Short mmCIF file of C-alpha atoms (C1' of nucleotides) in Angstrom, two decimals:
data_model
loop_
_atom_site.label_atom_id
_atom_site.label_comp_id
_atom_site.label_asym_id
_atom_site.label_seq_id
_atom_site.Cartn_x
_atom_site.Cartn_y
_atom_site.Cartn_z
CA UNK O 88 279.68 -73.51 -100.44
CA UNK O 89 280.28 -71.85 -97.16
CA UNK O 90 277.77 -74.10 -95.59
CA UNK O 91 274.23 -72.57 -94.17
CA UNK O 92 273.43 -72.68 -90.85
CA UNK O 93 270.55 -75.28 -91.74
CA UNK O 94 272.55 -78.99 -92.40
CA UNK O 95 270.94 -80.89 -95.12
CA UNK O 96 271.86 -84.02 -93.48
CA UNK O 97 269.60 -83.61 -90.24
CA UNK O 98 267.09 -82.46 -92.27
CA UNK O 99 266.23 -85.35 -94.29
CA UNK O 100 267.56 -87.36 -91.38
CA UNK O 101 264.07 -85.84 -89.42
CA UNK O 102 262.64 -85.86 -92.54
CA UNK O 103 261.96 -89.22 -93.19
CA UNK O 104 260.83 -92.45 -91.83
CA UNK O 105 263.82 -94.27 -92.00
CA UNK O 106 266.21 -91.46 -90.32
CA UNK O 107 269.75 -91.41 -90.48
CA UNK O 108 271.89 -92.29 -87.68
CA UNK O 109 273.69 -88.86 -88.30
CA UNK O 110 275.90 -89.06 -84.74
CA UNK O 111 278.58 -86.86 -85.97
CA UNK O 112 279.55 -84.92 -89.13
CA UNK O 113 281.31 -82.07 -90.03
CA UNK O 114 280.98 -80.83 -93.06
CA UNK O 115 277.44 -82.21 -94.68
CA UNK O 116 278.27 -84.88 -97.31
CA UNK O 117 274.81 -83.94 -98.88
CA UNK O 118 275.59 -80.88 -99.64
CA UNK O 119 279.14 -81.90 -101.28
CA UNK O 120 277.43 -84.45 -103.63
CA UNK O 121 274.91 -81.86 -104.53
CA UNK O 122 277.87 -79.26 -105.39
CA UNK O 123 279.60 -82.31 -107.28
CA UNK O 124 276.91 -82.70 -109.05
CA UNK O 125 275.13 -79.78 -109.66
CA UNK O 126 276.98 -78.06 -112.50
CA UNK O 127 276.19 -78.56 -116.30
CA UNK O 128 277.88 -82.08 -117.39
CA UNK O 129 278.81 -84.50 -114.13
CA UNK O 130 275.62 -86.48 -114.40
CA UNK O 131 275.43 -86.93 -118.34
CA UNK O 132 278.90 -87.73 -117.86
CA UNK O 133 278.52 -90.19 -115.26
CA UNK O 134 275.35 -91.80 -116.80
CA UNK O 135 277.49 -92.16 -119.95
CA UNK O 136 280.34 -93.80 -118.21
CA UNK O 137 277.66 -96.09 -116.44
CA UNK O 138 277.32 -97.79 -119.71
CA UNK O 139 280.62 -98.38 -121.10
CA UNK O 140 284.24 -96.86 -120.55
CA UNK O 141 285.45 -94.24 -122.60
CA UNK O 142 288.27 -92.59 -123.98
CA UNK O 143 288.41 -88.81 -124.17
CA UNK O 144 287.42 -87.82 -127.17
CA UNK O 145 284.99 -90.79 -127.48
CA UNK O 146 283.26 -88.87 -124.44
CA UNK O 147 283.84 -85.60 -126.44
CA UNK O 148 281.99 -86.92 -129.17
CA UNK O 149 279.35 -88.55 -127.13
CA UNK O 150 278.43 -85.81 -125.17
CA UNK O 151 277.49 -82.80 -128.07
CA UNK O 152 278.29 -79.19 -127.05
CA UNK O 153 280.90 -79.70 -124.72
CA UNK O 154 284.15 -77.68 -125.25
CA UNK O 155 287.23 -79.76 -124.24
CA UNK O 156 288.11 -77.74 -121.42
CA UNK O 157 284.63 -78.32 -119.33
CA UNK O 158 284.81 -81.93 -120.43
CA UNK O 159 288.17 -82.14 -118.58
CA UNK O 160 286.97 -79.98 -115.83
CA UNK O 161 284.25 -82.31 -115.68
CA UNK O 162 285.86 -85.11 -115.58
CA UNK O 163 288.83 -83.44 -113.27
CA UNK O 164 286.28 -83.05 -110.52
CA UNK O 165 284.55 -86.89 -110.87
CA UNK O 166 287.52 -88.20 -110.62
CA UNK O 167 288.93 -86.23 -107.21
CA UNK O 168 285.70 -87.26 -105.79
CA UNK O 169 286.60 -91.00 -106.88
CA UNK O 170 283.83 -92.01 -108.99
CA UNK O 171 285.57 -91.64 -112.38
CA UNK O 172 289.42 -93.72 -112.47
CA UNK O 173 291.27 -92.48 -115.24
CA UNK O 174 293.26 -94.65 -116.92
CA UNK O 175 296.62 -93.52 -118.88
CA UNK O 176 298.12 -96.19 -121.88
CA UNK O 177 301.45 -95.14 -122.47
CA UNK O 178 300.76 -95.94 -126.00
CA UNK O 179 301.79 -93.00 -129.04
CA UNK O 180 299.83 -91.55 -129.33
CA UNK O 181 298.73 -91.61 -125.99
CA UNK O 182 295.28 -93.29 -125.01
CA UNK O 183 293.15 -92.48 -121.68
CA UNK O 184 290.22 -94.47 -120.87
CA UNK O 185 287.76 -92.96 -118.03
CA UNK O 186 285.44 -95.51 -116.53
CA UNK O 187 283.14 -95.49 -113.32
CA UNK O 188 284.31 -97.05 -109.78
CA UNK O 189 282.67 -99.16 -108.15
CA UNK O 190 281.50 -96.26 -105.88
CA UNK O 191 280.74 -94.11 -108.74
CA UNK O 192 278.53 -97.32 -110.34
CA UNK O 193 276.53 -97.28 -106.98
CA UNK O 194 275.96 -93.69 -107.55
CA UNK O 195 274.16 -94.95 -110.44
CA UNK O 196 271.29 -96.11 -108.72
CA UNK O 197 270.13 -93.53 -106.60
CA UNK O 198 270.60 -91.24 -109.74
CA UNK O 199 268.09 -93.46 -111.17
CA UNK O 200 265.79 -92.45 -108.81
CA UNK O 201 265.63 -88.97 -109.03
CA UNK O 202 265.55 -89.82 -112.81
CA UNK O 203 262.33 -92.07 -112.69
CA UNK O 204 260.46 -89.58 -110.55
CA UNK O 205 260.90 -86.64 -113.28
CA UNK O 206 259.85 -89.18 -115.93
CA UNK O 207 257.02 -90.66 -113.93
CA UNK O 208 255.62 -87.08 -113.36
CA UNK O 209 256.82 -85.40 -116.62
CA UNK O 210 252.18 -84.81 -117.03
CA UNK O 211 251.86 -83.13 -113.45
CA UNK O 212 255.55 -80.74 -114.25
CA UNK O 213 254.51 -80.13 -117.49
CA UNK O 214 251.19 -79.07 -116.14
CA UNK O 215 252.32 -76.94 -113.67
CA UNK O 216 254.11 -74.57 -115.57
CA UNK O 217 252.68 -71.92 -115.73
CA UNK O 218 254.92 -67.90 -115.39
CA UNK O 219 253.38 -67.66 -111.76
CA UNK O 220 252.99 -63.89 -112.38
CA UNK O 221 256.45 -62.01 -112.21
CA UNK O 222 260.09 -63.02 -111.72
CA UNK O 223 262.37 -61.26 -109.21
CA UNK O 224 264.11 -58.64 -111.18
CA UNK O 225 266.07 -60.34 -113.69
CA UNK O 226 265.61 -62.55 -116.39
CA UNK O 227 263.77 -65.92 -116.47
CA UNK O 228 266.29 -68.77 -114.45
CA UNK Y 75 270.17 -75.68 -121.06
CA UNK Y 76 270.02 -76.14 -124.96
CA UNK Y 77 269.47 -79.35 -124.47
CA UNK Y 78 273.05 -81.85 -125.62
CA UNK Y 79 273.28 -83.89 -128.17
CA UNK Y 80 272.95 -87.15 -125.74
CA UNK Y 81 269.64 -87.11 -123.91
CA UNK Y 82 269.88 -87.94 -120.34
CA UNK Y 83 266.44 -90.04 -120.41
CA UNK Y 84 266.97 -92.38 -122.91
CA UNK Y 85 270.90 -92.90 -121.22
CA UNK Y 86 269.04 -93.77 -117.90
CA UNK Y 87 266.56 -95.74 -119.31
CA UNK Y 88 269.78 -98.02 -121.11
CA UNK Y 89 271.54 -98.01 -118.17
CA UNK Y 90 268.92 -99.19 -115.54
CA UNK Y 91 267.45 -102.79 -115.30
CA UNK Y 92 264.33 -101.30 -115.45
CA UNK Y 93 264.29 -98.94 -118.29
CA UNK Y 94 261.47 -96.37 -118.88
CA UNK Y 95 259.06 -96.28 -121.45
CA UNK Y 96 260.51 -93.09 -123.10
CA UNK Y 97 258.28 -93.32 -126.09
CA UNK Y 98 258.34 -89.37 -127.15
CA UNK Y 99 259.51 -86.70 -125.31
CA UNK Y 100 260.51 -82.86 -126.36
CA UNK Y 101 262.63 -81.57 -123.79
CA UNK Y 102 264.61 -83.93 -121.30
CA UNK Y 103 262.56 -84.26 -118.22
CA UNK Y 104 265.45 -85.09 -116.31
CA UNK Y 105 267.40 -82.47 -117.23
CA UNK Y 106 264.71 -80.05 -116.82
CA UNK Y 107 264.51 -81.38 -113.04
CA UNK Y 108 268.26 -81.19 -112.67
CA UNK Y 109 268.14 -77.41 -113.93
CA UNK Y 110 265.56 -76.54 -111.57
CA UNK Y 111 267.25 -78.13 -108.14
CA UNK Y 112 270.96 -76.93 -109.49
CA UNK Y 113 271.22 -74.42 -107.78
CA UNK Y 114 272.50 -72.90 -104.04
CA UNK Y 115 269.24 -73.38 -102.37
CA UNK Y 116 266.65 -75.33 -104.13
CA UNK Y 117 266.90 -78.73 -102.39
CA UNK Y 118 267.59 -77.02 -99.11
CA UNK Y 119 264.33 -74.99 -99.10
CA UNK Y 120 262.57 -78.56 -100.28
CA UNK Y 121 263.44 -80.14 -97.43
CA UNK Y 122 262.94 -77.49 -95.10
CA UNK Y 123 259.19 -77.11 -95.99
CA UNK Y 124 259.08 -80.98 -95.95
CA UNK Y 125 259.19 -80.88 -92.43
CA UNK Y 126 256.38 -77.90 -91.88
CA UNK Y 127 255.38 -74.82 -93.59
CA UNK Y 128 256.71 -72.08 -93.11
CA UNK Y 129 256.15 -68.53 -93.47
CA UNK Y 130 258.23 -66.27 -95.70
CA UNK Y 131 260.92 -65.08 -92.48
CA UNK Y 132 260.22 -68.32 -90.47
CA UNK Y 133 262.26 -69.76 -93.55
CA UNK Y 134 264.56 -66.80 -94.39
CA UNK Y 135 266.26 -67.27 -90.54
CA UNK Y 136 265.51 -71.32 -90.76
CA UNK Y 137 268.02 -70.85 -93.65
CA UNK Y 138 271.29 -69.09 -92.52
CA UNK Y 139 273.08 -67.09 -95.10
CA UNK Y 140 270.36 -66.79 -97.65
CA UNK Y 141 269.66 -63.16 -98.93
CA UNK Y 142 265.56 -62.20 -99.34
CA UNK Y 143 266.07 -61.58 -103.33
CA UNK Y 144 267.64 -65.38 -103.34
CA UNK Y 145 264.68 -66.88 -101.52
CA UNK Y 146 262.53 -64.89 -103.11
CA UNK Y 147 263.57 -66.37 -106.31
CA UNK Y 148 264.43 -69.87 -104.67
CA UNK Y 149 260.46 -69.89 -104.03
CA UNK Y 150 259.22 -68.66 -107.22
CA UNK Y 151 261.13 -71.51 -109.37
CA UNK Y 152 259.86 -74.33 -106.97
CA UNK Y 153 256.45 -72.56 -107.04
CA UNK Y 154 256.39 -72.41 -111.00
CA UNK Y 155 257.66 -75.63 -111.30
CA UNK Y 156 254.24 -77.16 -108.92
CA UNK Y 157 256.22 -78.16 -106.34
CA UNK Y 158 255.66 -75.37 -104.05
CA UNK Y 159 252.70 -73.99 -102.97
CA UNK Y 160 252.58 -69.79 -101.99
CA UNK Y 161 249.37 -68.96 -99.45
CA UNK Y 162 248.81 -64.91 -98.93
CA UNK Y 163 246.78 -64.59 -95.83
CA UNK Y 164 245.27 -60.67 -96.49
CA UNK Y 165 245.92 -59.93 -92.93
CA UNK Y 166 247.81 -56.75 -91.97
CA UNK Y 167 250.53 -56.92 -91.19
CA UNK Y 168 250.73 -59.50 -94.27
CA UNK Y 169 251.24 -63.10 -93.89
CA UNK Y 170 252.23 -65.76 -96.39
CA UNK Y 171 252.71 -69.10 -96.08
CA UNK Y 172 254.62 -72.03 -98.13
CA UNK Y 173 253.97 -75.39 -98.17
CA UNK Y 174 254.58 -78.54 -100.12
CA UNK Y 175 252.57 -79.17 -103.40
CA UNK Y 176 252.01 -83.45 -103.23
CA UNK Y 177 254.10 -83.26 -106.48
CA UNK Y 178 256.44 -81.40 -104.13
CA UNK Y 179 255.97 -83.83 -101.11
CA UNK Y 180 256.86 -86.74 -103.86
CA UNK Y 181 260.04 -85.62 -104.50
CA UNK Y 182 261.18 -86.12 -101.09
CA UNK Y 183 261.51 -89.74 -101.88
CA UNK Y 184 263.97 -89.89 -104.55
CA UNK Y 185 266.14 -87.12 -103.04
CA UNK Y 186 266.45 -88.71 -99.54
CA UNK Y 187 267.66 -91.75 -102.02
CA UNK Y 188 270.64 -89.43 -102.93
CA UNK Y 189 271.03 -87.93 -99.97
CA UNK Y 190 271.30 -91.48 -97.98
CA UNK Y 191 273.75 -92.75 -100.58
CA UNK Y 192 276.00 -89.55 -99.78
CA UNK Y 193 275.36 -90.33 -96.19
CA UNK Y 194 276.30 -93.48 -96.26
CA UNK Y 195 279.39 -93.43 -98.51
CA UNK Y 196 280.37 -90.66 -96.68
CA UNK Y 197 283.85 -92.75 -95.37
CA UNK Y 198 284.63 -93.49 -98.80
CA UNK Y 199 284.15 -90.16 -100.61
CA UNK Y 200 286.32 -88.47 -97.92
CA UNK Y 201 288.78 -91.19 -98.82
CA UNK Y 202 288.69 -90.50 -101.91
CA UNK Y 203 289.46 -86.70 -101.75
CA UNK Y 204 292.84 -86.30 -102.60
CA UNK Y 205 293.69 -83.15 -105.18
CA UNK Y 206 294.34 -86.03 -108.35
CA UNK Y 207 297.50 -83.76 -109.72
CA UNK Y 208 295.91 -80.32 -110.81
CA UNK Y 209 293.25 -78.51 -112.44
CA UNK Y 210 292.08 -77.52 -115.70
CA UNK Y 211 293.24 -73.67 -115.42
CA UNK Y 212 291.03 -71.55 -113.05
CA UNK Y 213 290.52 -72.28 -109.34
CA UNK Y 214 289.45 -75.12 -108.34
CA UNK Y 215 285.45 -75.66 -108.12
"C1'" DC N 172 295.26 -88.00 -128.91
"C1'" DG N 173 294.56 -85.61 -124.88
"C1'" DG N 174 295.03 -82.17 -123.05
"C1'" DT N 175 296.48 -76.71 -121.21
"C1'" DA N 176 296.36 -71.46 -121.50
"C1'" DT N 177 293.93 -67.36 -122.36
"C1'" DC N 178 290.33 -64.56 -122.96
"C1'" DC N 179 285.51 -63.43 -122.94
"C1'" DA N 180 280.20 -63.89 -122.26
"C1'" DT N 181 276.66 -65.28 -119.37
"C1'" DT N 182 274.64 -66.55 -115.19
"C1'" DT N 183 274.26 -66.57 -110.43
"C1'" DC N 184 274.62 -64.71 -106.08
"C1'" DG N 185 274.73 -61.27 -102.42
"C1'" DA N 186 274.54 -56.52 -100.11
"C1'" DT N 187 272.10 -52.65 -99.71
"C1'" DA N 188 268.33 -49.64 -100.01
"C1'" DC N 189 263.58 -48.94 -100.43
"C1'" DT N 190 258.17 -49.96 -100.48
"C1'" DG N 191 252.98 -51.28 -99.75
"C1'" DC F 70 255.93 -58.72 -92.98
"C1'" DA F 71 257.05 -59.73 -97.40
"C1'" DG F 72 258.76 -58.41 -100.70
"C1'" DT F 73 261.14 -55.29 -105.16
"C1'" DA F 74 265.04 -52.48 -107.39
"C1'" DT F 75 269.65 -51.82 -108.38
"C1'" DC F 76 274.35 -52.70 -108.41
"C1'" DG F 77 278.57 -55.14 -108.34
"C1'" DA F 78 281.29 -59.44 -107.42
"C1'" DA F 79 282.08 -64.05 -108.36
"C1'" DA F 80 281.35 -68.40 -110.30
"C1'" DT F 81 280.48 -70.85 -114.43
"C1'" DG F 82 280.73 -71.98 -119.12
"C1'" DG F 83 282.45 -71.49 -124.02
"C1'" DA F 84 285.75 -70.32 -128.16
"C1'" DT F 85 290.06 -70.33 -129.70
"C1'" DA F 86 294.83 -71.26 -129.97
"C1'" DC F 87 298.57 -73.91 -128.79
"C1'" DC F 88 301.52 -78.11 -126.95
"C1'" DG F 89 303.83 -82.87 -125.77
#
DNA sequence: CGGTATCCATTTCGATACTG
DNA sequence: CAGTATCGAAATGGATACCG
């Protein structure tokens, strides 16, 4: 991400009323969740694996319109990250079963926060959207 | 996002002790939420203006590295979204001002819920980070 | 079954130049 | 000061074909 100047760690570190101790740190672990997460399919996927393990093309199915390659990706990068273990049966043909580690389940409920607060204020977003007035060059995000 | 198969909501709500009441719903108000703070900046600009408003270059140098047409747009989306408040002051030279919407000020919560669970698993997900064997084609993310 | 390789479309981001 | 316009580069995502 070529990280900015501003840390994201300090700053919800001052943010808040229960600060974090934040002594030392190199490069912000907020940020790296956020780029872990913040592509098209980690969180379905990791909401999915929250509730049962899966095999690959279980997940495939589960998950519509994913192509196999960003499922793998997907799963690729979860599972560097260790919050997906992928398990290989050296059965033919061969069986892999992805499920959540224990540090991928506690992701689970933080997740759930973020979750609950878009559901809880689904009236007041859904209210609020309105165009603004003009984008900046370039089509609607 | 053209919205999967699998709806994010009704996952979370299975997957939590405390499910939501998810009686109808159109488009995913999680996912909408993701989409809008999935991006470079998003979060970063949240949390800045969490701490105090700031005025337009107050928060372009605040952020390192950001380019005016990306804050410029950063801004807009939060500001469409209610979660941002824009304040022109018709003084000359011009003045404008940003500040947290209470919908915006809300949504400090649950994201300082992720951001301490990164924080605090920090040891483990650098543990964690080994290369797993090799990627699905194309660099690595 | 569970991938990988290739190619292509779309989106996102950034640098630069310019304006009221 | 606070933007907008334009362009090009890069990241991201998808379709298809093929393989052990």
């Amino acid at each position: 991400m070529s990280v900015p100047n501003t840390d994201v760690r300090s700053l919800v570190a001052a943010a808040l009323p229960t600060p974090v101790p934040a002594d030392e740190y190199d490069g912000c672990p907020v940020t790296g969740l956020l780029r872990l997460l913040s592509d098209k399919w980690s969180m379905l996927v990791l909401v999915l694996l929250g509730r049962q393990p899966y095999r690959f093309n279980e997940l495939h199915r589960a998950i519509g319109g994913i192509s196999q390659r960003m499922l793998t990706r997907t799963l690729r990068g979860l599972e560097s990250a260790g919050l997906v273990l992928r398990e290989v049966h050296p059965t033919v043909p061969p069986s892999v079963e992805y499920r959540l580690t224990p540090l991928g389940r506690s992701l689970l409920g933080p997740l759930s926060g973020l979750a609950d607060w878009a559901v809880r204020h689904e009236p007041e977003l859904a209210a609020a959207r309105r165009p603004v007035t003009a984008a900046t060059s370039s089509g609607p995000r």
